[in-house]
Amino acid sequence: MPIPYGFKPSLFVKNILNARLVSELIDHHSCRWKEEIIRNVFPVHEAEIICSIPFCDSWPEDQVIWHYSKNGCFSVKSAYWMIMDLLQH
């Protein structure tokens, strides 16, 4: 389950020496997470969430998405509703 509002870890990471980018947490030869690094860097519950994210068989090209809309596209309307939601919390 992603963490709301930016999909960022909720707690500050313990040790980021070997993990500045997501790609550094992936063993690209075996298409698996580098679980030892993840478990040393993130709190237990976040490490479990990260390690449970499956990999697909192919590596699609990255794309930018706006996760505050259903279709992933930015709109002024979706930005308005995101700000309204933030103001209520």
Coordinates of N, CA, C and O in Angstrom, one line a residue:
M1 N 0.8 -1.2 0.0 CA 0.0 0.0 0.0 C 0.9 1.2 0.0 O 1.7 1.4 0.9
P2 N 0.8 2.1 -1.0 CA 1.6 3.3 -1.1 C 1.3 4.2 0.1 O 0.2 4.3 0.6
I3 N 2.3 5.0 0.5 CA 2.1 6.0 1.5 C 1.6 7.3 0.9 O 2.1 7.8 -0.1
P4 N 0.5 7.9 1.4 CA -0.1 9.0 0.7 C 0.8 10.3 0.7 O 1.7 10.3 1.4
Y5 N 0.4 11.2 -0.1 CA 1.0 12.5 -0.2 C 2.5 12.4 -0.5 O 3.4 12.7 0.2
G6 N 2.7 12.0 -1.7 CA 4.1 12.0 -2.3 C 4.7 10.6 -2.4 O 5.7 10.4 -3.0
F7 N 4.0 9.6 -1.8 CA 4.5 8.2 -1.9 C 5.9 8.1 -1.4 O 6.7 7.4 -1.8
K8 N 6.2 8.9 -0.3 CA 7.6 8.9 0.3 C 7.5 8.1 1.6 O 6.5 8.0 2.2
P9 N 8.6 7.6 2.0 CA 8.7 6.9 3.3 C 8.2 7.8 4.4 O 8.5 9.0 4.4
S10 N 7.5 7.3 5.4 CA 6.9 8.1 6.4 C 8.0 8.5 7.4 O 7.8 9.5 8.1
L11 N 9.0 7.7 7.6 CA 10.0 8.0 8.6 C 11.3 8.3 7.9 O 11.6 7.8 6.8
F12 N 12.2 9.0 8.5 CA 13.5 9.3 8.0 C 14.3 8.0 7.9 O 14.3 7.2 8.8
V13 N 15.0 7.8 6.8 CA 15.8 6.5 6.6 C 17.0 6.5 7.6 O 17.5 7.5 8.0
K14 N 17.3 5.3 8.0 CA 18.4 5.1 9.0 C 19.8 5.4 8.5 O 20.6 5.9 9.1
N15 N 20.0 4.9 7.3 CA 21.4 4.9 6.7 C 21.3 4.9 5.2 O 20.8 4.0 4.6
I16 N 21.6 6.0 4.6 CA 21.5 6.1 3.1 C 22.8 6.0 2.4 O 22.9 6.4 1.2
L17 N 23.8 5.5 3.0 CA 25.1 5.4 2.3 C 25.1 4.7 1.0 O 25.7 5.1 0.0
N18 N 24.3 3.6 0.9 CA 24.3 2.8 -0.3 C 22.9 2.9 -1.1 O 22.6 2.0 -1.9
A19 N 22.1 3.8 -0.7 CA 20.8 3.9 -1.3 C 20.3 5.3 -1.5 O 19.4 5.8 -0.8
R20 N 20.8 5.9 -2.6 CA 20.3 7.3 -2.9 C 19.2 7.3 -3.9 O 18.4 8.1 -4.0
L21 N 19.2 6.2 -4.8 CA 18.3 6.1 -5.9 C 17.6 4.7 -5.8 O 18.2 3.8 -5.3
V22 N 16.3 4.7 -6.2 CA 15.6 3.4 -6.2 C 16.4 2.3 -7.0 O 16.5 1.2 -6.6
S23 N 17.0 2.7 -8.1 CA 17.7 1.8 -8.9 C 18.9 1.1 -8.2 O 19.3 0.0 -8.5
E24 N 19.4 1.8 -7.1 CA 20.4 1.2 -6.3 C 19.9 0.1 -5.4 O 20.7 -0.6 -4.7
L25 N 18.6 0.0 -5.3 CA 18.0 -1.0 -4.4 C 17.6 -2.2 -5.2 O 17.0 -3.1 -4.6
I26 N 17.9 -2.2 -6.5 CA 17.5 -3.3 -7.3 C 18.7 -4.1 -7.9 O 19.7 -3.5 -8.3
D27 N 18.7 -5.4 -7.8 CA 19.7 -6.2 -8.4 C 19.2 -6.5 -9.9 O 18.2 -7.2 -10.1
H28 N 19.7 -5.7 -10.8 CA 19.2 -5.8 -12.2 C 19.5 -7.1 -12.9 O 18.8 -7.4 -13.9
H29 N 20.4 -7.9 -12.4 CA 20.7 -9.2 -13.0 C 19.6 -10.2 -12.7 O 19.2 -11.0 -13.5
S30 N 19.2 -10.2 -11.4 CA 18.2 -11.2 -11.0 C 16.8 -10.6 -11.0 O 15.8 -11.3 -10.7
C31 N 16.6 -9.3 -11.2 CA 15.3 -8.6 -11.2 C 14.7 -8.8 -9.8 O 13.5 -9.1 -9.7
R32 N 15.5 -8.6 -8.8 CA 14.9 -8.7 -7.4 C 15.4 -7.5 -6.6 O 16.4 -6.9 -7.0
W33 N 14.7 -7.3 -5.5 CA 15.2 -6.2 -4.6 C 16.4 -6.6 -3.9 O 16.6 -7.8 -3.6
K34 N 17.3 -5.7 -3.5 CA 18.4 -5.9 -2.7 C 17.9 -5.8 -1.2 O 18.0 -4.8 -0.6
E35 N 17.3 -6.9 -0.8 CA 16.6 -6.9 0.5 C 17.5 -6.5 1.7 O 17.0 -5.8 2.6
E36 N 18.7 -7.0 1.7 CA 19.6 -6.7 2.8 C 19.8 -5.1 3.0 O 19.7 -4.6 4.1
I37 N 20.0 -4.5 1.9 CA 20.2 -3.0 1.9 C 18.9 -2.3 2.3 O 18.9 -1.5 3.2
I38 N 17.7 -2.8 1.8 CA 16.5 -2.2 2.1 C 16.2 -2.3 3.6 O 15.7 -1.4 4.2
R39 N 16.4 -3.5 4.1 CA 16.1 -3.7 5.5 C 17.1 -3.0 6.5 O 16.7 -2.7 7.6
N40 N 18.3 -2.6 6.0 CA 19.2 -1.8 6.8 C 18.9 -0.3 6.7 O 19.4 0.5 7.5
V41 N 18.2 0.1 5.7 CA 18.0 1.5 5.4 C 16.6 2.0 5.9 O 16.5 3.1 6.5
F42 N 15.6 1.2 5.7 CA 14.2 1.6 6.0 C 13.7 1.0 7.3 O 14.1 -0.1 7.7
P43 N 12.7 1.6 8.0 CA 12.0 1.0 9.1 C 11.4 -0.3 8.6 O 11.0 -0.5 7.5
V44 N 11.1 -1.2 9.6 CA 10.7 -2.6 9.3 C 9.4 -2.6 8.4 O 9.4 -3.3 7.4
H45 N 8.4 -1.8 8.8 CA 7.1 -1.8 8.0 C 7.3 -1.3 6.6 O 6.7 -1.8 5.7
E46 N 8.2 -0.3 6.4 CA 8.4 0.2 5.1 C 9.2 -0.7 4.2 O 9.0 -0.9 3.0
A47 N 10.2 -1.4 4.9 CA 11.0 -2.4 4.1 C 10.1 -3.5 3.6 O 10.3 -4.0 2.5
E48 N 9.1 -3.9 4.5 CA 8.2 -5.0 4.0 C 7.4 -4.5 2.8 O 7.1 -5.3 1.9
I49 N 6.9 -3.3 2.9 CA 6.1 -2.8 1.8 C 6.9 -2.7 0.5 O 6.5 -3.2 -0.6
I50 N 8.2 -2.2 0.6 CA 9.0 -2.1 -0.6 C 9.3 -3.5 -1.1 O 9.2 -3.7 -2.4
C51 N 9.7 -4.4 -0.3 CA 10.1 -5.8 -0.8 C 8.9 -6.5 -1.3 O 9.1 -7.5 -2.1
S52 N 7.7 -6.1 -1.0 CA 6.5 -6.8 -1.6 C 6.1 -6.2 -2.9 O 5.2 -6.8 -3.6
I53 N 6.7 -5.2 -3.4 CA 6.4 -4.6 -4.7 C 7.0 -5.5 -5.8 O 8.2 -5.7 -5.8
P54 N 6.2 -6.1 -6.6 CA 6.7 -7.1 -7.6 C 7.4 -6.4 -8.8 O 7.0 -5.2 -9.1
F55 N 8.2 -7.1 -9.4 CA 8.8 -6.6 -10.7 C 8.1 -7.2 -11.9 O 7.6 -8.3 -11.8
C56 N 8.0 -6.5 -13.0 CA 7.4 -7.0 -14.2 C 8.5 -7.7 -15.0 O 9.7 -7.5 -14.8
D57 N 8.1 -8.5 -16.0 CA 9.0 -9.3 -16.8 C 9.8 -8.4 -17.7 O 11.0 -8.7 -18.1
S58 N 9.2 -7.2 -18.1 CA 10.0 -6.3 -19.0 C 10.2 -5.0 -18.2 O 9.5 -4.7 -17.3
W59 N 11.1 -4.2 -18.6 CA 11.4 -3.0 -18.0 C 10.8 -1.8 -18.8 O 11.5 -1.3 -19.7
P60 N 9.6 -1.4 -18.5 CA 9.0 -0.3 -19.3 C 9.8 1.0 -19.0 O 10.4 1.1 -18.0
E61 N 9.7 1.9 -19.9 CA 10.3 3.2 -19.8 C 9.6 4.0 -18.7 O 8.3 3.9 -18.6
D62 N 10.3 4.6 -17.8 CA 9.7 5.4 -16.8 C 8.9 6.6 -17.4 O 9.2 7.0 -18.5
Q63 N 7.9 7.0 -16.6 CA 7.1 8.1 -17.1 C 6.6 8.9 -15.8 O 6.5 8.3 -14.8
V64 N 6.4 10.2 -16.0 CA 5.9 11.0 -15.0 C 4.4 10.9 -14.9 O 3.7 10.9 -15.9
I65 N 4.0 10.7 -13.6 CA 2.5 10.6 -13.4 C 2.1 11.6 -12.3 O 2.9 11.9 -11.5
W66 N 0.9 12.0 -12.3 CA 0.3 12.9 -11.3 C -0.6 12.0 -10.5 O -1.7 11.7 -10.9
H67 N -0.2 11.5 -9.3 CA -0.9 10.5 -8.6 C -2.1 11.1 -7.9 O -2.9 10.4 -7.2
Y68 N -2.4 12.4 -8.1 CA -3.6 13.0 -7.5 C -4.8 12.9 -8.4 O -5.9 13.5 -8.2
S69 N -4.7 12.3 -9.6 CA -5.8 12.1 -10.5 C -5.9 10.7 -10.9 O -4.9 9.9 -10.9
K70 N -7.1 10.3 -11.3 CA -7.3 8.9 -11.6 C -6.6 8.4 -12.9 O -6.1 7.3 -13.0
N71 N -6.4 9.3 -13.8 CA -5.7 9.0 -15.1 C -4.2 9.3 -15.1 O -3.6 9.0 -16.1
G72 N -3.7 9.8 -14.0 CA -2.3 10.1 -13.9 C -1.9 11.4 -14.6 O -0.7 11.7 -14.6
C73 N -2.8 12.1 -15.2 CA -2.5 13.4 -15.8 C -2.8 14.6 -14.9 O -3.8 14.6 -14.3
F74 N -1.9 15.6 -15.0 CA -2.1 16.8 -14.2 C -3.2 17.6 -14.8 O -3.3 17.7 -16.0
S75 N -4.0 18.2 -13.9 CA -5.0 19.2 -14.4 C -5.2 20.2 -13.2 O -4.9 19.9 -12.1
V76 N -5.6 21.4 -13.6 CA -5.9 22.4 -12.6 C -6.9 21.9 -11.6 O -6.8 22.1 -10.4
K77 N -7.9 21.2 -12.1 CA -9.0 20.7 -11.2 C -8.4 19.7 -10.2 O -8.7 19.8 -9.0
S78 N -7.5 18.8 -10.6 CA -6.9 17.8 -9.7 C -6.0 18.5 -8.7 O -5.9 18.1 -7.5
A79 N -5.3 19.6 -9.1 CA -4.4 20.3 -8.2 C -5.3 21.1 -7.2 O -4.9 21.1 -6.0
Y80 N -6.4 21.6 -7.6 CA -7.3 22.3 -6.7 C -7.8 21.3 -5.6 O -7.8 21.6 -4.4
W81 N -8.2 20.1 -6.0 CA -8.8 19.1 -5.0 C -7.7 18.6 -4.1 O -7.9 18.3 -3.0
M82 N -6.4 18.5 -4.6 CA -5.3 18.1 -3.8 C -5.1 19.1 -2.7 O -4.9 18.8 -1.5
I83 N -5.1 20.4 -3.1 CA -4.8 21.5 -2.1 C -6.0 21.5 -1.1 O -5.7 21.7 0.1
M84 N -7.2 21.4 -1.6 CA -8.3 21.4 -0.6 C -8.2 20.2 0.4 O -8.5 20.4 1.6
D85 N -7.8 19.1 -0.1 CA -7.6 17.9 0.8 C -6.5 18.2 1.8 O -6.7 17.9 3.0
L86 N -5.4 18.8 1.4 CA -4.3 19.1 2.3 C -4.7 20.1 3.3 O -4.3 20.0 4.5
L87 N -5.5 21.1 2.9 CA -6.0 22.1 3.9 C -6.9 21.5 5.0 O -7.0 22.1 6.1
Q88 N -7.6 20.4 4.7 CA -8.5 19.8 5.6 C -7.8 18.9 6.6 O -8.3 18.5 7.6
H89 N -6.5 18.5 6.3 CA -5.8 17.6 7.2 C -4.8 18.4 8.1 O -4.2 19.1 8.2

